[in-house]
């Protein structure tokens, strides 16, 4: 996802500026149907570890649902959260915490068994 597209504090709701990039992602995913898609949610270090884990899962599920509603086959999507374990910025600053409230989309090619 483009940097700067993040979630509000304590929220898994997709913000308005997130829709355009997600629409572009879903269009691309439909053009390349032989890919598996991991949607990985993240959280800043604010709050309890267990809560942040659940929040990161909710963020991933929110994006997965949007992609499914945009036509991406659900069988291709796997969603999970990493909580606060993989920050990309310093949680000591407000900007860093904002950057860490994110979702990443990882693509893996689906390779058919060549030995058939």
XYZ file of N, CA, C and O in Angstrom:
464
model
N 0.845 -1.175 0.000
C 0.000 0.000 0.000
C 0.888 1.235 0.000
O 1.971 1.235 0.574
N 0.416 2.302 -0.621
C 1.205 3.537 -0.597
C 1.422 4.009 0.835
O 0.550 3.853 1.690
N 2.583 4.574 1.093
C 2.833 5.096 2.428
C 1.897 6.266 2.687
O 1.431 6.925 1.770
N 1.601 6.489 3.932
C 0.711 7.587 4.284
C -0.746 7.183 4.334
O -1.582 7.961 4.774
N -1.085 5.994 3.860
C -2.461 5.517 3.948
C -2.524 4.588 5.148
O -2.066 3.454 5.097
N -3.052 5.127 6.229
C -3.058 4.403 7.487
C -4.439 4.487 8.124
O -5.358 5.085 7.573
N -4.562 3.909 9.294
C -5.817 3.895 10.032
C -5.761 4.902 11.171
O -4.693 5.215 11.697
N -6.934 5.379 11.568
C -7.022 6.237 12.738
C -6.722 5.429 13.990
O -6.798 4.191 13.983
N -6.417 6.117 15.066
C -6.172 5.480 16.350
C -7.393 4.667 16.754
O -8.531 5.119 16.609
N -7.159 3.437 17.197
C -8.213 2.576 17.732
C -9.314 2.284 16.706
O -10.472 2.119 17.062
N -8.957 2.221 15.434
C -9.964 2.037 14.390
C -9.492 1.051 13.322
O -8.313 1.010 12.976
N -10.453 0.303 12.796
C -10.206 -0.568 11.650
C -11.018 -0.094 10.446
O -11.090 -0.778 9.437
N -11.631 1.079 10.563
C -12.438 1.629 9.467
C -11.526 2.163 8.365
O -10.547 2.869 8.638
N -11.868 1.822 7.146
C -11.109 2.310 5.995
C -11.462 3.780 5.774
O -12.629 4.139 5.647
N -10.440 4.625 5.727
C -10.647 6.060 5.523
C -10.833 6.353 4.033
O -10.424 5.576 3.170
N -11.443 7.484 3.740
C -11.762 7.874 2.371
C -10.582 7.883 1.425
O -10.701 7.468 0.269
N -9.407 8.327 1.894
C -8.242 8.386 1.007
C -7.643 7.014 0.728
O -6.733 6.873 -0.081
N -8.198 5.989 1.358
C -7.752 4.615 1.182
C -8.490 3.932 0.020
O -7.999 2.967 -0.558
N -9.684 4.434 -0.333
C -10.507 3.758 -1.342
C -9.872 3.729 -2.731
O -9.888 2.696 -3.401
N -9.315 4.832 -3.180
C -8.686 4.876 -4.505
C -7.570 3.847 -4.657
O -7.576 3.043 -5.601
N -6.595 3.861 -3.747
C -5.538 2.850 -3.840
C -6.070 1.420 -3.732
O -5.594 0.525 -4.435
N -7.060 1.191 -2.868
C -7.617 -0.160 -2.769
C -8.341 -0.567 -4.045
O -8.277 -1.734 -4.452
N -8.998 0.377 -4.690
C -9.648 0.074 -5.971
C -8.606 -0.299 -7.021
O -8.805 -1.221 -7.811
N -7.471 0.414 -7.022
C -6.389 0.092 -7.959
C -5.813 -1.285 -7.666
O -5.540 -2.063 -8.586
N -5.642 -1.598 -6.390
C -5.135 -2.910 -6.005
C -6.097 -4.000 -6.452
O -5.683 -5.016 -7.030
N -7.391 -3.817 -6.212
C -8.354 -4.854 -6.590
C -8.390 -5.048 -8.104
O -8.480 -6.182 -8.579
N -8.277 -3.973 -8.876
C -8.232 -4.086 -10.336
C -7.013 -4.900 -10.767
O -7.120 -5.796 -11.610
N -5.871 -4.605 -10.182
C -4.645 -5.341 -10.498
C -4.776 -6.810 -10.107
O -4.378 -7.704 -10.864
N -5.345 -7.070 -8.931
C -5.509 -8.448 -8.478
C -6.418 -9.244 -9.405
O -6.203 -10.434 -9.628
N -7.418 -8.589 -9.963
C -8.324 -9.280 -10.891
C -7.625 -9.561 -12.218
O -7.941 -10.531 -12.889
N -6.651 -8.731 -12.584
C -5.891 -8.954 -13.818
C -4.902 -10.112 -13.677
O -4.478 -10.673 -14.676
N -4.512 -10.419 -12.443
C -3.545 -11.477 -12.168
C -4.171 -12.490 -11.208
O -3.834 -12.529 -10.024
N -5.063 -13.327 -11.729
C -5.810 -14.231 -10.861
C -4.987 -15.375 -10.266
O -5.443 -16.040 -9.350
N -3.794 -15.591 -10.759
C -2.978 -16.700 -10.239
C -2.001 -16.201 -9.183
O -0.804 -16.483 -9.220
N -2.548 -15.437 -8.233
C -1.770 -14.967 -7.093
C -2.573 -15.208 -5.820
O -3.797 -15.066 -5.809
N -1.877 -15.590 -4.771
C -2.469 -15.663 -3.438
C -2.174 -14.331 -2.749
O -1.111 -13.734 -2.964
N -3.100 -13.877 -1.939
C -3.010 -12.554 -1.351
C -3.047 -12.658 0.172
O -4.012 -13.161 0.740
N -1.996 -12.180 0.812
C -1.962 -12.065 2.267
C -2.204 -10.606 2.619
O -1.484 -9.726 2.136
N -3.210 -10.368 3.444
C -3.486 -9.021 3.942
C -3.059 -9.016 5.406
O -3.616 -9.739 6.223
N -2.044 -8.203 5.711
C -1.410 -8.223 7.023
C -1.655 -6.885 7.724
O -1.230 -5.840 7.242
N -2.345 -6.955 8.860
C -2.626 -5.758 9.632
C -1.565 -5.505 10.682
O -0.937 -6.433 11.190
N -1.379 -4.225 11.014
C -0.386 -3.815 12.004
C -0.990 -2.753 12.917
O -1.978 -2.103 12.567
N -0.364 -2.559 14.054
C -0.794 -1.554 15.019
C 0.428 -0.848 15.598
O 1.540 -1.380 15.570
N 0.205 0.337 16.132
C 1.261 1.018 16.868
C 1.357 0.399 18.261
O 0.583 -0.495 18.606
N 2.283 0.887 19.056
C 2.485 0.297 20.378
C 1.597 0.920 21.452
O 1.729 0.578 22.625
N 0.710 1.837 21.073
C -0.234 2.384 22.048
C -1.147 1.273 22.537
O -1.637 0.483 21.741
N -1.378 1.203 23.809
C -2.329 0.242 24.345
C -1.741 -1.119 24.638
O -0.550 -1.369 24.474
N -2.615 -2.000 25.054
C -2.289 -3.361 25.458
C -1.895 -4.228 24.266
O -2.482 -4.113 23.186
N -0.926 -5.104 24.458
C -0.460 -5.996 23.384
C -1.601 -6.832 22.798
O -1.712 -6.954 21.577
N -2.424 -7.426 23.651
C -3.524 -8.272 23.173
C -4.543 -7.465 22.384
O -5.046 -7.922 21.354
N -4.842 -6.260 22.859
C -5.780 -5.409 22.131
C -5.212 -5.043 20.765
O -5.918 -5.076 19.756
N -3.932 -4.688 20.720
C -3.309 -4.317 19.449
C -3.282 -5.487 18.474
O -3.416 -5.290 17.262
N -3.120 -6.699 18.982
C -3.176 -7.874 18.118
C -4.556 -7.987 17.472
O -4.681 -8.153 16.264
N -5.580 -7.866 18.287
C -6.955 -7.942 17.774
C -7.251 -6.803 16.807
O -7.869 -7.005 15.760
N -6.790 -5.601 17.135
C -7.000 -4.447 16.262
C -6.322 -4.664 14.915
O -6.902 -4.371 13.860
N -5.113 -5.203 14.910
C -4.414 -5.447 13.642
C -5.160 -6.491 12.803
O -5.225 -6.375 11.575
N -5.746 -7.482 13.456
C -6.552 -8.479 12.744
C -7.805 -7.840 12.153
O -8.184 -8.147 11.011
N -8.445 -6.962 12.904
C -9.637 -6.265 12.397
C -9.288 -5.399 11.186
O -10.062 -5.317 10.227
N -8.139 -4.762 11.212
C -7.705 -3.937 10.074
C -7.495 -4.803 8.836
O -7.926 -4.446 7.734
N -6.837 -5.934 9.008
C -6.623 -6.838 7.876
C -7.955 -7.351 7.336
O -8.160 -7.398 6.116
N -8.862 -7.715 8.224
C -10.174 -8.207 7.792
C -10.976 -7.130 7.082
O -11.700 -7.415 6.121
N -10.852 -5.898 7.518
C -11.558 -4.786 6.878
C -11.100 -4.618 5.428
O -11.910 -4.480 4.508
N -9.800 -4.665 5.209
C -9.256 -4.526 3.851
C -9.614 -5.751 3.014
O -10.011 -5.622 1.846
N -9.528 -6.938 3.580
C -9.911 -8.152 2.848
C -11.365 -8.091 2.414
O -11.696 -8.447 1.277
N -12.231 -7.657 3.297
C -13.653 -7.543 2.960
C -13.869 -6.556 1.823
O -14.662 -6.802 0.913
N -13.148 -5.446 1.862
C -13.271 -4.467 0.785
C -12.840 -5.074 -0.544
O -13.514 -4.891 -1.567
N -11.729 -5.797 -0.529
C -11.248 -6.429 -1.765
C -12.246 -7.473 -2.275
O -12.497 -7.549 -3.480
N -12.820 -8.257 -1.373
C -13.825 -9.246 -1.782
C -15.048 -8.559 -2.384
O -15.577 -8.999 -3.410
N -15.478 -7.476 -1.765
C -16.629 -6.736 -2.289
C -16.320 -6.068 -3.619
O -17.232 -5.694 -4.351
N -15.045 -5.928 -3.930
C -14.622 -5.356 -5.214
C -14.423 -6.427 -6.275
O -13.994 -6.126 -7.386
N -14.688 -7.696 -5.930
C -14.638 -8.760 -6.919
C -13.482 -9.734 -6.790
O -13.390 -10.682 -7.570
N -12.586 -9.535 -5.838
C -11.477 -10.464 -5.649
C -12.021 -11.718 -4.965
O -12.750 -11.629 -3.974
N -11.681 -12.875 -5.497
C -12.182 -14.139 -4.944
C -11.673 -14.347 -3.524
O -10.476 -14.245 -3.258
N -12.598 -14.675 -2.632
C -12.238 -14.847 -1.223
C -11.244 -15.986 -1.009
O -10.424 -15.925 -0.093
N -11.279 -17.011 -1.874
C -10.371 -18.149 -1.724
C -8.903 -17.725 -1.876
O -8.009 -18.395 -1.382
N -8.667 -16.611 -2.513
C -7.299 -16.118 -2.717
C -6.776 -15.318 -1.539
O -5.581 -15.060 -1.443
N -7.662 -14.891 -0.647
C -7.306 -13.965 0.423
C -7.080 -14.662 1.755
O -7.887 -15.496 2.170
N -6.005 -14.297 2.419
C -5.740 -14.710 3.788
C -5.444 -13.440 4.578
O -4.628 -12.622 4.152
N -6.126 -13.279 5.708
C -5.935 -12.090 6.537
C -5.386 -12.490 7.893
O -5.834 -13.471 8.481
N -4.450 -11.715 8.376
C -3.956 -11.928 9.732
C -3.311 -10.646 10.241
O -2.998 -9.747 9.481
N -3.171 -10.577 11.546
C -2.590 -9.404 12.171
C -1.264 -9.723 12.826
O -1.038 -10.837 13.297
N -0.413 -8.720 12.865
C 0.892 -8.844 13.509
C 0.962 -8.019 14.785
O 2.022 -7.940 15.407
N -0.140 -7.394 15.163
C -0.128 -6.556 16.357
C 0.865 -5.427 16.203
O 0.940 -4.782 15.167
N 1.648 -5.212 17.240
C 2.641 -4.137 17.245
C 4.062 -4.665 17.042
O 5.032 -3.946 17.273
N 4.188 -5.913 16.572
C 5.489 -6.583 16.535
C 6.397 -6.174 15.378
O 7.584 -6.485 15.410
N 5.864 -5.512 14.346
C 6.680 -5.176 13.182
C 6.537 -3.699 12.804
O 6.057 -3.364 11.716
N 6.979 -2.810 13.675
C 6.872 -1.384 13.342
C 7.793 -1.015 12.183
O 8.859 -1.610 12.009
N 7.348 -0.044 11.391
C 8.196 0.483 10.315
C 8.714 1.873 10.670
O 9.482 2.454 9.921
N 8.245 2.391 11.804
C 8.645 3.720 12.242
C 8.736 3.734 13.773
O 8.278 2.797 14.438
N 9.279 4.797 14.305
C 9.492 4.932 15.741
C 8.178 5.198 16.468
O 7.518 6.208 16.217
N 7.802 4.303 17.355
C 6.573 4.460 18.119
C 6.661 5.563 19.170
O 5.678 5.867 19.836
N 7.836 6.188 19.329
C 7.995 7.265 20.294
C 7.436 8.590 19.775
O 7.267 9.534 20.545
N 7.141 8.648 18.475
C 6.605 9.892 17.904
C 5.196 9.654 17.366
O 4.827 8.540 17.002
N 4.428 10.725 17.306
C 3.068 10.634 16.775
C 3.087 10.199 15.306
O 2.304 9.350 14.896
N 3.998 10.751 14.525
C 4.100 10.379 13.107
C 4.497 8.916 12.956
O 3.994 8.219 12.071
N 5.388 8.455 13.805
C 5.800 7.052 13.750
C 4.658 6.116 14.090
O 4.444 5.104 13.426
N 3.904 6.449 15.142
C 2.759 5.609 15.510
C 1.725 5.583 14.385
O 1.157 4.538 14.081
N 1.511 6.728 13.744
C 0.562 6.784 12.625
C 1.018 5.870 11.491
O 0.211 5.153 10.895
N 2.306 5.879 11.184
C 2.837 5.032 10.106
C 2.686 3.554 10.432
O 2.518 2.723 9.527
N 2.729 3.217 11.700
C 2.631 1.814 12.105
C 1.198 1.284 12.099
O 1.001 0.071 12.126
N 0.205 2.153 12.028
C -1.205 1.732 11.945
C -1.541 1.500 10.474
O -2.135 2.342 9.817
N -1.167 0.340 9.960
C -1.208 0.114 8.514
C -1.635 -1.308 8.182
O -1.737 -2.165 9.045
N -1.837 -1.520 6.887
C -2.060 -2.862 6.334
C -1.102 -3.025 5.169
O -0.900 -2.098 4.386
N -0.507 -4.195 5.086
C 0.345 -4.538 3.945
C -0.337 -5.639 3.156
O -0.991 -6.511 3.733
N -0.178 -5.592 1.841
C -0.735 -6.622 0.966
C 0.426 -7.315 0.271
O 1.212 -6.674 -0.435
N 0.537 -8.621 0.509
C 1.634 -9.411 -0.041
C 1.081 -10.401 -1.063
O 0.092 -11.086 -0.792
N 1.713 -10.475 -2.208
C 1.268 -11.360 -3.282
C 2.261 -12.497 -3.473
O 3.471 -12.287 -3.459
N 1.717 -13.697 -3.674
C 2.541 -14.865 -3.950
C 1.984 -15.554 -5.187
O 0.789 -15.842 -5.243
N 2.822 -15.798 -6.190
C 2.339 -16.480 -7.387
C 1.859 -17.897 -7.023
O 2.454 -18.575 -6.197
N 0.778 -18.296 -7.654
C 0.272 -19.667 -7.515
C 0.876 -20.475 -8.648
O 0.625 -20.205 -9.808
N 1.707 -21.443 -8.288
C 2.400 -22.246 -9.277
C 1.708 -23.613 -9.313
O 1.637 -24.316 -8.300
N 1.201 -23.978 -10.470
C 0.562 -25.276 -10.605
C 1.618 -26.368 -10.601
O 2.749 -26.169 -11.027
N 1.223 -27.511 -10.138
C 2.130 -28.639 -10.048
C 2.635 -29.019 -11.437
O 1.866 -29.393 -12.329
N 3.929 -28.895 -11.654
C 4.530 -29.170 -12.957
C 4.736 -30.671 -13.190
O 5.088 -31.076 -14.302
N 4.526 -31.487 -12.179
C 4.785 -32.915 -12.311
C 3.544 -33.721 -12.702
O 3.591 -34.929 -12.760
N 2.463 -33.062 -12.985
C 1.236 -33.791 -13.340
C 1.383 -34.557 -14.607
O 1.900 -34.271 -15.559
